[in-house]
Coordinates of C-alpha atoms in Angstrom, one line a residue:
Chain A
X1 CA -14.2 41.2 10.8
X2 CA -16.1 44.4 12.6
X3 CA -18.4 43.2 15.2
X4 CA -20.8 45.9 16.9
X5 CA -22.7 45.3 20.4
X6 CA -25.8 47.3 21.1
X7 CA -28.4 46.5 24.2
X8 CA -32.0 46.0 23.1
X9 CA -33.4 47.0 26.6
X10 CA -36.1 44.2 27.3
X11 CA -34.9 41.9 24.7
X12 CA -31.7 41.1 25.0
X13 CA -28.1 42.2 22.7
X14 CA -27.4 42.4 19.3
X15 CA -24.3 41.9 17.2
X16 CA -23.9 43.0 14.2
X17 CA -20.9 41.1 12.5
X18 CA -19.2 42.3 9.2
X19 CA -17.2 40.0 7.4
X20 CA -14.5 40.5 5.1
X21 CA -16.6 39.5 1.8
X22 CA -19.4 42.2 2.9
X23 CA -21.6 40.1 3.9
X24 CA -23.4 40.8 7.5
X25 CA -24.5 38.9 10.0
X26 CA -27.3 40.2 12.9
X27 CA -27.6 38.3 16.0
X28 CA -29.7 38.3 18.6
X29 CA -29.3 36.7 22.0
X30 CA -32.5 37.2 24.1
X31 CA -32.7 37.0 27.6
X32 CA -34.4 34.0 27.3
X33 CA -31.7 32.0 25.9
X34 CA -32.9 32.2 23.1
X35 CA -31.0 33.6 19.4
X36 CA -32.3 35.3 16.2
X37 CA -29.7 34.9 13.1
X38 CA -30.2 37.1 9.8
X39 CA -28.0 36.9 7.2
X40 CA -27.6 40.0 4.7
X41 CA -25.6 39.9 1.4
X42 CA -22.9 42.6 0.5
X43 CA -24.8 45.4 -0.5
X44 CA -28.2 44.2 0.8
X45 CA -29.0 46.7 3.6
X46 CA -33.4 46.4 4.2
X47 CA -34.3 42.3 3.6
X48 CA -32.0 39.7 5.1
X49 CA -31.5 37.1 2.6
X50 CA -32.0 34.0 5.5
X51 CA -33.1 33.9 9.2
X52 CA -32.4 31.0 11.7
X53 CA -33.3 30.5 14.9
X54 CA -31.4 28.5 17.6
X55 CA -32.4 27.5 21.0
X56 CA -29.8 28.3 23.8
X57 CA -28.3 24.6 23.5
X58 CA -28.1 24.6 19.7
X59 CA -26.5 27.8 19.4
X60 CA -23.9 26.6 21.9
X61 CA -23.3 24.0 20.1
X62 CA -23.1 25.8 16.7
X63 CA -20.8 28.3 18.5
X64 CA -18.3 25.4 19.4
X65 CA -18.3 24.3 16.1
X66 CA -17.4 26.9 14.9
X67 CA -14.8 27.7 17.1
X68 CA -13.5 24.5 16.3
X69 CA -13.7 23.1 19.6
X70 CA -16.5 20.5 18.9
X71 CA -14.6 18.6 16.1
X72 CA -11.2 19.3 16.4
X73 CA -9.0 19.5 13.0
X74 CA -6.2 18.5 14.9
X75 CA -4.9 16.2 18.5
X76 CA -2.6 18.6 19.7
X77 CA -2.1 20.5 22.8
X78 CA -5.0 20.2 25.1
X79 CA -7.3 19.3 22.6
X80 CA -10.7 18.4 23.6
X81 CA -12.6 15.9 22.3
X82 CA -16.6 15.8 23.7
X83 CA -18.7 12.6 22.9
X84 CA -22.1 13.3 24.6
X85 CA -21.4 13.7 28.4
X86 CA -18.2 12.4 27.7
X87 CA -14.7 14.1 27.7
X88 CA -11.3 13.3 26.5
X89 CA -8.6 15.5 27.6
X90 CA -5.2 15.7 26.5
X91 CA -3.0 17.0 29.2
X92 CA 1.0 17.8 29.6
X93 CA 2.9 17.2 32.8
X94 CA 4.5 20.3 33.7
X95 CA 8.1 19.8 35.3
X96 CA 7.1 20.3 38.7
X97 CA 3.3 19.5 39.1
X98 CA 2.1 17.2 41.5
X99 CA 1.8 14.4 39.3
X100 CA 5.4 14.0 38.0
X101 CA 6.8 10.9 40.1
X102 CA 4.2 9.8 40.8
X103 CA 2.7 6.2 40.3
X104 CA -0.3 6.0 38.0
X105 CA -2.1 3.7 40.8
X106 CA -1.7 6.6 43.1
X107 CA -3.6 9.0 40.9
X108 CA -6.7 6.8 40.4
X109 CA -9.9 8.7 40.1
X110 CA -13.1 6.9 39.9
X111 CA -14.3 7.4 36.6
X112 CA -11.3 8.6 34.6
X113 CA -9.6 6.2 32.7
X114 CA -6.0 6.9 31.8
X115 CA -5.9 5.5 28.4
X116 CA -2.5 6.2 27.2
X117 CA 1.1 8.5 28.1
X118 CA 3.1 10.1 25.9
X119 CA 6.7 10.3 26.1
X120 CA 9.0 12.2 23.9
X121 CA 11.4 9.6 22.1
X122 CA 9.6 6.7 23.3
X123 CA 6.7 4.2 21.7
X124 CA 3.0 5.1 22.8
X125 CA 2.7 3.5 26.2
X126 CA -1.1 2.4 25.8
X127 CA -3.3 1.6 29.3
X128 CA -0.5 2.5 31.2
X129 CA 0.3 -0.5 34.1
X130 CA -0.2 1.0 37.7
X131 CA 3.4 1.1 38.9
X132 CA 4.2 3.2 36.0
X133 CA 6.2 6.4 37.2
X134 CA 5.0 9.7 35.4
X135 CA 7.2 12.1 34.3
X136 CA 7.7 15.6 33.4
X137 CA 6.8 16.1 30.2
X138 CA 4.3 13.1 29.6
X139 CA 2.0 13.8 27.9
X140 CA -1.4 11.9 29.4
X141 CA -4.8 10.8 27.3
X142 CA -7.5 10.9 29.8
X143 CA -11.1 9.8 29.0
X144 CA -14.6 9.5 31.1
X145 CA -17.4 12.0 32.2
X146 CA -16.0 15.4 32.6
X147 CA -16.8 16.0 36.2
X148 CA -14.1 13.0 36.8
X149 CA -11.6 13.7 34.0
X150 CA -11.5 17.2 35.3
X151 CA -11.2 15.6 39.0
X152 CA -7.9 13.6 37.8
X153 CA -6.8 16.7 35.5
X154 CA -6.7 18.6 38.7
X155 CA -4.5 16.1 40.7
X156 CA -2.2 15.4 38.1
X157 CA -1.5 19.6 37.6
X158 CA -3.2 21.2 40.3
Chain B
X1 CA -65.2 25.5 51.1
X2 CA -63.4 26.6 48.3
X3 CA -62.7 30.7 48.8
X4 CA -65.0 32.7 45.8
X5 CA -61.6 34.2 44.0
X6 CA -60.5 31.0 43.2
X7 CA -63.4 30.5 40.7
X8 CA -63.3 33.9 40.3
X9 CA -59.5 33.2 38.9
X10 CA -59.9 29.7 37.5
X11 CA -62.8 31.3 35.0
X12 CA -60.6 34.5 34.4
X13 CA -57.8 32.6 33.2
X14 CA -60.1 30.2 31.4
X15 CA -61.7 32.9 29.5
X16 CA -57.9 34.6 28.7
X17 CA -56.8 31.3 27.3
X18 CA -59.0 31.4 25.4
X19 CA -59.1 34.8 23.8
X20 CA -54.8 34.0 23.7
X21 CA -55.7 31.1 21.8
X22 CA -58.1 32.5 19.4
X23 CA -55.9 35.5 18.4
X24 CA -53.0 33.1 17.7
X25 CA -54.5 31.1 14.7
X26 CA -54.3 34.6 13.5
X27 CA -50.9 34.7 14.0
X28 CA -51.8 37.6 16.3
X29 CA -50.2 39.0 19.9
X30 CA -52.1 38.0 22.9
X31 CA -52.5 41.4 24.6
X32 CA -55.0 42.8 23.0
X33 CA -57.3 39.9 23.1
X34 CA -56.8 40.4 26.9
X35 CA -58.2 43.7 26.7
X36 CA -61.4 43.1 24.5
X37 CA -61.9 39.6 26.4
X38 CA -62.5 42.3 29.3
X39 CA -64.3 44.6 27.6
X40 CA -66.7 41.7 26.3
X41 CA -67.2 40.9 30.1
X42 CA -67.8 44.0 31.7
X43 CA -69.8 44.6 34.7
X44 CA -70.1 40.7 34.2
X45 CA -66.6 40.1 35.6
X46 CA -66.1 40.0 39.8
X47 CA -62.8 42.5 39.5
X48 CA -63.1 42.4 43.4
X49 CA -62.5 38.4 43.7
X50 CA -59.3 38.5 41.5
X51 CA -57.2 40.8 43.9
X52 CA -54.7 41.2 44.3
X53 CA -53.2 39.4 41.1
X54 CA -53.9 42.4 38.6
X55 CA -53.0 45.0 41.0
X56 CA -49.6 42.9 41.6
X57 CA -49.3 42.5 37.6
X58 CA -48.8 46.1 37.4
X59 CA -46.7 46.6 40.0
X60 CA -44.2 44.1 38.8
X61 CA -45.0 45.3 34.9
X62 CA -43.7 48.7 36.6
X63 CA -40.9 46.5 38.3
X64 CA -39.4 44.9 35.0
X65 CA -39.9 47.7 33.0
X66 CA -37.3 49.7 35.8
X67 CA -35.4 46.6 35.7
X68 CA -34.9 47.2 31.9
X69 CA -35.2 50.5 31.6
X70 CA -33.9 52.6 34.1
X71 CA -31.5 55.5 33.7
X72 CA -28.5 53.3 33.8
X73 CA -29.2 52.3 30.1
X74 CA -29.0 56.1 28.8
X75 CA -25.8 55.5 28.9
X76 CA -25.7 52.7 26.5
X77 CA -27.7 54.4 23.9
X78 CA -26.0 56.1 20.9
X79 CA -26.8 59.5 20.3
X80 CA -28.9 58.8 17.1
X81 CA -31.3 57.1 19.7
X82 CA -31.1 59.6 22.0
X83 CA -31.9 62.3 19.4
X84 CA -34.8 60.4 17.8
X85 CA -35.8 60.4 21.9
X86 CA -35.5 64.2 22.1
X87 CA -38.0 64.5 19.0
X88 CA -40.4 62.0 20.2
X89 CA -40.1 64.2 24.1
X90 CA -41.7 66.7 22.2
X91 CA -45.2 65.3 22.1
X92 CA -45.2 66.0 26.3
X93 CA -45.4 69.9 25.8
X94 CA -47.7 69.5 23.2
X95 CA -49.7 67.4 24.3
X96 CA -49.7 69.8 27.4
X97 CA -51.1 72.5 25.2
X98 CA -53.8 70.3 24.1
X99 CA -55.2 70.4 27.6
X100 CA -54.7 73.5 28.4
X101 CA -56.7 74.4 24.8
X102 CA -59.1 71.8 26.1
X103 CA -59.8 73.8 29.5
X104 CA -57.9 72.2 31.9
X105 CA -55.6 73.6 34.7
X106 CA -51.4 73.0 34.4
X107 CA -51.8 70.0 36.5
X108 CA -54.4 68.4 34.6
X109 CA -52.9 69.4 31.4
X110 CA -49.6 68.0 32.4
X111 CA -50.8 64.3 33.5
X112 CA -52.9 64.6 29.6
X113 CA -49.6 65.9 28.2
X114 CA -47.7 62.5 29.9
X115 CA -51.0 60.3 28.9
X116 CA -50.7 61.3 25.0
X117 CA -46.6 61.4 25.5
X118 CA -45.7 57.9 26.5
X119 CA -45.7 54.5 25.2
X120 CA -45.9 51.4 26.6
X121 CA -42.3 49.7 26.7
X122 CA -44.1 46.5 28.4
X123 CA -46.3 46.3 25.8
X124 CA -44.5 47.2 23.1
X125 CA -41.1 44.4 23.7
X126 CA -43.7 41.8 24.1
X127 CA -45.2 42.8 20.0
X128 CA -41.3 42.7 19.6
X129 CA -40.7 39.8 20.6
X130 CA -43.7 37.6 19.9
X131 CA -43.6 39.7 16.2
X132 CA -39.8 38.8 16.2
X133 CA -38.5 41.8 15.0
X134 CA -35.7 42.2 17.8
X135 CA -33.0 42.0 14.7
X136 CA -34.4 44.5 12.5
X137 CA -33.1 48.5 13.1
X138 CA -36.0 50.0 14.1
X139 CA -36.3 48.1 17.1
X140 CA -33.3 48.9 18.5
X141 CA -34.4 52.7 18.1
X142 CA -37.7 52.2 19.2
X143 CA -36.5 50.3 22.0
X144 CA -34.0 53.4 22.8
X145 CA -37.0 56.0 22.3
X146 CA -38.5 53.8 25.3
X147 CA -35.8 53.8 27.6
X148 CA -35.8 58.2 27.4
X149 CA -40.0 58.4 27.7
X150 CA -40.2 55.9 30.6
X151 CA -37.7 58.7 32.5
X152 CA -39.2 61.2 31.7
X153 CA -43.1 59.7 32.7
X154 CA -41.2 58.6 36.0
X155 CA -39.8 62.2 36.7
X156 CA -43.0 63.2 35.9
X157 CA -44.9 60.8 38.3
X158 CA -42.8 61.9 41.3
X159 CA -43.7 65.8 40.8
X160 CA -47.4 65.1 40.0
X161 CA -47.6 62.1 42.9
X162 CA -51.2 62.1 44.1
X163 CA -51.1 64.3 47.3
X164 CA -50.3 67.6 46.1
X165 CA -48.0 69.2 48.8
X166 CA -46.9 65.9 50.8
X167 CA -46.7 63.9 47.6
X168 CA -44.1 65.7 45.7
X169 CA -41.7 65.6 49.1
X170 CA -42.4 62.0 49.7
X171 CA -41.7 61.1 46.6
X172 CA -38.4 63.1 45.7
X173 CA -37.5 62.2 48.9
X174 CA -37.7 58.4 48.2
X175 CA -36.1 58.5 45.3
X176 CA -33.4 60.3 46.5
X177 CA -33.0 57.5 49.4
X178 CA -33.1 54.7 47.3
X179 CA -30.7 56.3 45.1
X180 CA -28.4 56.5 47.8
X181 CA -29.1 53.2 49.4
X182 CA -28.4 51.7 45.5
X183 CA -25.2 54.0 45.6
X184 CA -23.4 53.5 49.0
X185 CA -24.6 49.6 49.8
X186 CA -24.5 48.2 46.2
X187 CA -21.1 46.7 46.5
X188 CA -22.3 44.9 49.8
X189 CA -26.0 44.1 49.0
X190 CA -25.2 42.5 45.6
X191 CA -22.4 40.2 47.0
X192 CA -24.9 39.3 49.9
X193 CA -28.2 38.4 47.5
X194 CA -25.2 36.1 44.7
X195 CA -25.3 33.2 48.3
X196 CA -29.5 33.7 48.0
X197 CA -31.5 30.7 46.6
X198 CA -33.3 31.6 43.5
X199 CA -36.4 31.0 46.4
X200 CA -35.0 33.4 48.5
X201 CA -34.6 35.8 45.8
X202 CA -38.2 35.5 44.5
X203 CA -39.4 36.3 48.0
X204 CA -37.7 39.3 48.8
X205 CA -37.9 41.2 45.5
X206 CA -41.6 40.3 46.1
X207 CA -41.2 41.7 49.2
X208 CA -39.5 44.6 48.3
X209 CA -41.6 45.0 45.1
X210 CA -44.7 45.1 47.6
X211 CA -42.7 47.3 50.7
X212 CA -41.7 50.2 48.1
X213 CA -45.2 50.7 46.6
X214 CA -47.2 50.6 49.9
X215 CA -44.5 53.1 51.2
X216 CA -44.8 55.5 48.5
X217 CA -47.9 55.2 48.6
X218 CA -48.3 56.0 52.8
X219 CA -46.4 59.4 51.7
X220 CA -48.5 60.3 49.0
X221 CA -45.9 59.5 46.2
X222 CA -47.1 56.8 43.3
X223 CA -47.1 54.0 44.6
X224 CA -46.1 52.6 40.7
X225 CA -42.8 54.8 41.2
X226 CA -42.2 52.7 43.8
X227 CA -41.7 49.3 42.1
X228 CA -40.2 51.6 38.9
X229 CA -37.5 52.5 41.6
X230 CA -37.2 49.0 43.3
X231 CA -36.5 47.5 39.6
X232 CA -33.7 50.1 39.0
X233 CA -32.3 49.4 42.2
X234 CA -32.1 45.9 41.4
X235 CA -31.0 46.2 38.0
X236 CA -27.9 48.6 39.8
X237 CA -27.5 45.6 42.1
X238 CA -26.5 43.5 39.0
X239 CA -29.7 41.2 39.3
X240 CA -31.3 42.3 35.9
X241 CA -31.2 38.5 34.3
X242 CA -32.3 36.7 37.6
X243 CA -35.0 38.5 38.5
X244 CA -36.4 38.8 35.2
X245 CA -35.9 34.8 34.8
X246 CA -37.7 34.4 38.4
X247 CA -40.2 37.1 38.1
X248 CA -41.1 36.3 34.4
X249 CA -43.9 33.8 34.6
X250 CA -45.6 35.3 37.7
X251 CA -45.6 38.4 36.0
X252 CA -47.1 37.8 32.7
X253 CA -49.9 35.7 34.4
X254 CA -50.7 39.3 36.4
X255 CA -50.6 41.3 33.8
X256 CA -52.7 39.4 31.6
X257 CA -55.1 39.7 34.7
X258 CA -54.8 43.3 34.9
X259 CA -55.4 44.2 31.3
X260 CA -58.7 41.8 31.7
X261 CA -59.6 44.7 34.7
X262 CA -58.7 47.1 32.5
X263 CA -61.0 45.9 29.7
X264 CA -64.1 45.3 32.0
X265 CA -63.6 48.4 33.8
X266 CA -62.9 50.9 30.7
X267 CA -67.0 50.3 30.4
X268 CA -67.9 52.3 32.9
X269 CA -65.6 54.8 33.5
X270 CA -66.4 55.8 29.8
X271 CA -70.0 56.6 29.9
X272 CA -70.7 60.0 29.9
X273 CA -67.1 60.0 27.7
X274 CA -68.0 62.6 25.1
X275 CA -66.6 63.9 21.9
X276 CA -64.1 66.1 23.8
X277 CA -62.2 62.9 25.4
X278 CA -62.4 60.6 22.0
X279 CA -60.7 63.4 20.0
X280 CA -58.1 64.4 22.4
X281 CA -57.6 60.4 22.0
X282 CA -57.3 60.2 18.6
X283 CA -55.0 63.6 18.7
X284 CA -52.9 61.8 21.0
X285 CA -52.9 59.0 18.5
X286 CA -51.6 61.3 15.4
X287 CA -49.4 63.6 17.4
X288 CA -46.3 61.4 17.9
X289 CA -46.5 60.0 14.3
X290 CA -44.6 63.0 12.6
X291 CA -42.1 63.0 15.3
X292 CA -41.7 59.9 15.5
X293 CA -41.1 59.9 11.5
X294 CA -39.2 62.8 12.0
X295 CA -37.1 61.0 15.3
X296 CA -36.4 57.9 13.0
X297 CA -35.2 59.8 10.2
X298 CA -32.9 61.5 12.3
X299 CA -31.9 58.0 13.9
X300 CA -30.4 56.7 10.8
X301 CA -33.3 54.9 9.4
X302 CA -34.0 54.1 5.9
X303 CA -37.8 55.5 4.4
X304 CA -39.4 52.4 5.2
X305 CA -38.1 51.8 8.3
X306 CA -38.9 55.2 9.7
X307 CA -42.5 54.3 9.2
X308 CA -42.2 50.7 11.0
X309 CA -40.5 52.7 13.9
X310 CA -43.3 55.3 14.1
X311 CA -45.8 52.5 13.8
X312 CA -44.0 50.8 17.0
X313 CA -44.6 53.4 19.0
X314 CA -48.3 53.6 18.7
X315 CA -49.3 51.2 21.9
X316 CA -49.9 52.9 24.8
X317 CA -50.5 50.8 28.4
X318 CA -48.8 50.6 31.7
X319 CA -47.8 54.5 32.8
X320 CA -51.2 55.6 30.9
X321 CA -53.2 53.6 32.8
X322 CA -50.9 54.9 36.4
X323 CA -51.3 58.7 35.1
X324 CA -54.9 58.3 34.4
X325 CA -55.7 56.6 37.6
X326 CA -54.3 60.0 38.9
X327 CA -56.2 62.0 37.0
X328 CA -59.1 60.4 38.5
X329 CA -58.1 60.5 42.1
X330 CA -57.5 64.5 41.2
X331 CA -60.9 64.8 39.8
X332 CA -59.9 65.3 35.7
X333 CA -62.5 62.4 34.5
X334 CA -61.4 63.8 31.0
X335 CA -57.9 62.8 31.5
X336 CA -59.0 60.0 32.6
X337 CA -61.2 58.7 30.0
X338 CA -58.6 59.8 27.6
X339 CA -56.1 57.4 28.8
X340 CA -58.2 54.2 29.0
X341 CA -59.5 55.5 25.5
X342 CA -55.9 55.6 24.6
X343 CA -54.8 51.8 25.7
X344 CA -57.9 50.7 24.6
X345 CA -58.0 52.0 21.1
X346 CA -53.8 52.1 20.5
X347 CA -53.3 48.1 21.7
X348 CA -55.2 46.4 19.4
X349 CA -54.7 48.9 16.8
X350 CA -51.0 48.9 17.5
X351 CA -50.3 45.5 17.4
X352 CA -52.6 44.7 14.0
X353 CA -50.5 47.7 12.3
X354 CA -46.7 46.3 13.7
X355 CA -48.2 42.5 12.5
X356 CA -49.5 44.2 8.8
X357 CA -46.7 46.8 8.5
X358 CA -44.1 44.9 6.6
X359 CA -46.8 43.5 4.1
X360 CA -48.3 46.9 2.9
X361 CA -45.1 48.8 3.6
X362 CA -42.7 46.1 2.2
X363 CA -44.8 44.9 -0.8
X364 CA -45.3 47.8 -2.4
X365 CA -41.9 48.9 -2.4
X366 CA -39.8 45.4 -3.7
X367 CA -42.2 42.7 -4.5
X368 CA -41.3 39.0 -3.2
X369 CA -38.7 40.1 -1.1
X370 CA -40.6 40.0 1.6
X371 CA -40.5 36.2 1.7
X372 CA -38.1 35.8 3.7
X373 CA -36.8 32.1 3.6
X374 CA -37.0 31.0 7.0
X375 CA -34.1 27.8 7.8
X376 CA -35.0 27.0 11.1
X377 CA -37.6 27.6 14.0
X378 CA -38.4 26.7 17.3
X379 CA -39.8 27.3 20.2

């Protein structure tokens, strides 16, 4: 894939993405937010064969599709899942971040719900009971609105 | 009591909404109904009552357009831009010619030369953008071709500022200081203005906006080189998205204003406009189309293309309007009348050939593919 950057002074920047097949791809992003999407076939140089255009949210969107962020083909690693305003967040316990040894009770965080830990060789330990002790290497299934998940993330691994 | 401008604007505005409104069933830009709502006015219209708003609107038209296209985005132009730029450059000595075949003196050949030389980039993004033809090539060539002529027309401003002697000092001297300032306190400024509130921002680049003009103007520079150079500043301060986010609104709502001043006051600055004036005018008009064709062809663009690109160029406005007003002040009515003759003529004529182009160009060459199939719009 060849992707080329030019400024449009006054109206924003355009990419021009070649694709292995041939085909090309113009985008614009305008200062505005705004994007403007033509789509050329191999060969087709003058008239683009489709245009689309997104507003700034639904071209984010599209953009974490297809990144594969939005709908994930696979839970692994720190997968994200996002469900409106909501935010699941799978998260590792690195041997010596603050939150191995501690109790789950300690790390409450308004908001985010621990739903399940992880532990290599063991069965699923689902809604974890307070004096659980977590380890290094847990692996942690935390759900609720970002700002919060994020706010627990950051105590468990600072 | 209610103050007279504010009756004076609320029937201004009216009457622009409405021309905006009309020209959009036809699928048409709004600017030019500006300047015919104006013309249709005339005398009738109290241009007194509604300042300062349209002389504002140009000042910050001036402002965005350094904020866009200031010498820092040379840089980012390939050199196919910057040679279909070189051609289209060549219009300024001719058109310089012109007036000195017409009669004129260097000086007042040289502010007709920059009259028939540049286009209007203000003008022209906005048919780019409400046109939507920011993905297509030629506007990125066009767009380039701007960038070079609004440097040149601003070099050109501060040697010809209005006060012969005093004017030329003053205003190479401010240049060079805010050069400086933008140079040696960038760093320090730009980390300052990222803790402002958007508020605070709006108010001082209004402030500054307002400051540089009147103090170009009290040294007998131009006093629209003065917001030119506050917008480049700020772009160099990294604040090119904010301000044009924050300035956006209050500046379209100006300039809609002053091109309604323009249109009622073209009336009578062109009586006593004779056949010298309207065919300089219409010279002006033809004289950059075989560059331009020329400057497109030379950019990389395909047959059709290099016509749309010449065809983009055609609207004159903002730095027109700024040399002619200098013109004036110098006593060269001709000049003068040529450049409101100019952006009254090259608007609406502009914009109606940049709608039509790609029917009558496009059609004749591959029929039905034209139709594009549109997926998706919005907004």
């Amino acid at each position: 894939m060849r992707v080329e950057e030019v400024i449009l002074p006054g109206v924003g920047r355009k990419y021009t993405i070649s694709v292995h097949s041939g085909d090309r791809i113009v985008v614009v992003v305008h200062h505005s937010g705004q994007r403007e999407l033509q789509y050329f076939e191999k060969g087709e140089l003058e008239e683009p064969a489709a245009t689309l255009d997104l507003t700034d949210e639904e071209a984010r969107e599209l953009g974490a599709i297809l990144a594969g962020v939005l709908f994930a083909p696979e839970a692994v690693g720190d997968t994200r899942a996002k469900l409106a305003a909501e935010t699941m967040e799978w998260v590792k316990v690195a041997p010596g971040s603050p939150g191995a040894g501690q109790r789950v009770g300690d790390l409450a965080t308004p908001g985010a719900h621990l739903l399940a830990v992880l532990r290599e060789g063991e069965a699923l330990l689902p809604n974890p009971h307070p004096d659980t002790v977590l380890q290094a290497g847990d692996t942690l299934v935390v759900a609720g609105p970002r700002a919060a998940v994020e706010r627990f993330l950051r105590r468990v691994s600072a | 009591m209610i103050h007279p401008s504010v009756e004076a604007f609320g029937l201004a505005a009216a009457l622009l909404a409405l021309g905006a409104a009309l020209v959009h069933r036809l699928r048409l830009p709004p600017l030019p109904a500006y300047l015919l709502v104006g013309l249709a006015l005339g005398g009738r219209l109290e241009v007194e009552a509604l300042e300062p708003l349209p002389s504002l609107g140009l000042l910050l038209l001036l402002f965005s357009v350094g904020l866009e296209f200031g010498p820092d985005r040379l840089g980012q132009l390939s050199h196919r831009v910057l040679r279909a730029g070189v051609w289209d450059a060549l219009a300024l000595p001719l058109g310089t010619g012109l007036g000195l075949l017409a009669g004129l003196e260097w000086r007042g050949a040289l502010l007709l030369g920059g009259i028939l030389y540049v286009s209007s980039s203000a003008v022209i993004v906005k048919l780019i953008l409400d046109l939507r033809r920011a993905t297509y090539p030629e506007s990125e060539v066009v767009l380039g071709v701007l960038v070079f002529e609004d440097l040149v027309v601003a070099a050109l401003l501060v040697l010809l500022g209005p006060e012969v002697g005093s004017g030329l000092l003053g205003g190479v001297g401010l240049a060079l200081a805010y050069w400086v300032v933008a140079r040696r306190l960038g760093p320090l400024l730009s980390r300052a203005v990222e803790g402002f509130s958007d508020e605070l921002v709006l108010l001082t680049g209004a402030a500054m906006v307002g400051g540089s003009a009147a103090l170009f103007h009290v040294l007998g520079a131009s006093e629209g080189i003065g917001a030119f150079l506050c917008g480049v500043v700020a772009a160099g301060l990294g604040l090119r998205e904010r301000l044009e986010r924050l300035f956006g609104p209050v500046r379209d709502l100006g300039v809609a204003l002053f091109f309604l001043t323009v249109g009622a006051q073209a009336l009578g600055l062109l009586q006593g406009a004779g056949w010298l004036a309207a065919s300089l005018a219409a010279l002006g008009l033809l004289l950059k189309l075989p560059l331009n064709l020329r400057g497109a062809r030379e950019a990389g663009l395909s047959p059709k293309r290099q016509h749309y690109a010449a065809l983009y160029l055609i609207p004159r406005g903002e730095f027109n309007l700024i040399l002619g007003a200098l013109a004036l002040e110098q006593g060269y009515t001709l000049v003068a009348q040529v450049a409101v003759m100019l952006v009254l003529a090259s608007i609406p004529l502009g914009s109606l050939l940049m709608r039509y182009a790609p029917d009558w160009l496009g059609r004749s060459r591959r029929p039905g593919s034209s139709e594009v199939q549109r997926v998706g719009r919005s907004g």
